[in-house]
Amino acid sequence: MALRDLLKKVAEGSLSIDEAERQLKLLALEEIAGILRLDAGREHRKGVPEIILGEYKSVDQLEAAIRGLVESRGRAIASRLRDEHIRVLEKFKEDGYSVTLSASRRVAIVKKRDFKIIKSGGRVGIVTAGTADIPIADEVKLIVEELGCDVFMIHDIGIAGVHRALDAAKKMIEEDVDVVVAIAGMEGALPSIMASLLDVPVIGLPTSMGYGLGGGGFTALLSMLQSCSPGLLVVNIDNSVGAAIAATLIANRAAKFKRGDKT
C-alpha cells in the first residue's frame, strides 16, 4: 500500500495508528520472487525513488522489478536498458500503462495512467559540449522532469567557441536555476568553465564520446576531477542517473526553502 493510501485510511478511520505504523515499516523493503528486494519506501525516506538498473538483469527480472514498483508506488524508472528489454516495455504498454523511453532507448519510465507528477519548483539547467552528448542529456532531463523539476537545456556550447559557454551561463542566470549539469566527452573543460561563471553547484557529467588515446570519457573524467573551479561536483562516465538524482535533490531542497517551507 502506498504512503498516501495509508494516510487516507487513517484519516477516514478505517485504519488504526498502530496498524499504519506497522505497515509503514513494511513499506521499506519489498521482496519479489525471492530474488529482487525493491526499496519501495526510498522515495518517502530520501525524496527520490529507487532506479532499477537494467543492464545486468534478464528480461524476466526487469519485468518483475518494474511491475513491483509500479504496483506499490505507481511508477518505476529503469536505466541502462538493453535492446532486448524493449519488448518488456511494449508489454507494459499493452497492459495499459504509460511508458516513456529516452532518445537513447536506455532509460524508461513506466507508470499508471493516473499517476501525477508533483511539481517541486526546482529548476535544473543542463548544458552539453557537443551534439554527441545529447542522448545522455536527454536521459538526465527525462529523470529530472519526472521527479518534479523544471529543466532548461542548451546544447552544443563546447569551449571550441568559448563565447557560446558565456551565453549559456547568462541564460542559466536569467532562468534562476538551482543547479547545472554540464555534460562533455572530449577534453571535459565545459563543467569547469560553467563552475567559474555561476553561483550554483555544477555537476560535471563526462560522456564516453571521446576517441583515441584517453578517449571513452577517461580524459573528460580526469579533467573534471582535477578542476580548479570550486563548486564543481563530478559523477562517473555516462552516469546520467547519478547526475539527475543529485541535481534533483539540490533543486528540490532549494525550491523548498524558496517557498519558505522549513519542515
mmCIF file of C-alpha atoms in Angstrom, residues 22-29:
data_model
loop_
_atom_site.group_PDB
_atom_site.id
_atom_site.type_symbol
_atom_site.label_atom_id
_atom_site.label_comp_id
_atom_site.label_asym_id
_atom_site.label_seq_id
_atom_site.Cartn_x
_atom_site.Cartn_y
_atom_site.Cartn_z
ATOM 1 C CA ARG A 22 3.379 -1.402 11.205
ATOM 2 C CA GLN A 23 2.625 -1.072 7.501
ATOM 3 C CA LEU A 24 4.922 1.938 7.185
ATOM 4 C CA LYS A 25 7.781 -0.240 8.369
ATOM 5 C CA LEU A 26 6.852 -2.846 5.766
ATOM 6 C CA LEU A 27 6.976 -0.198 3.053
ATOM 7 C CA ALA A 28 10.749 -0.040 3.375
ATOM 8 C CA LEU A 29 11.503 -3.265 1.550
#
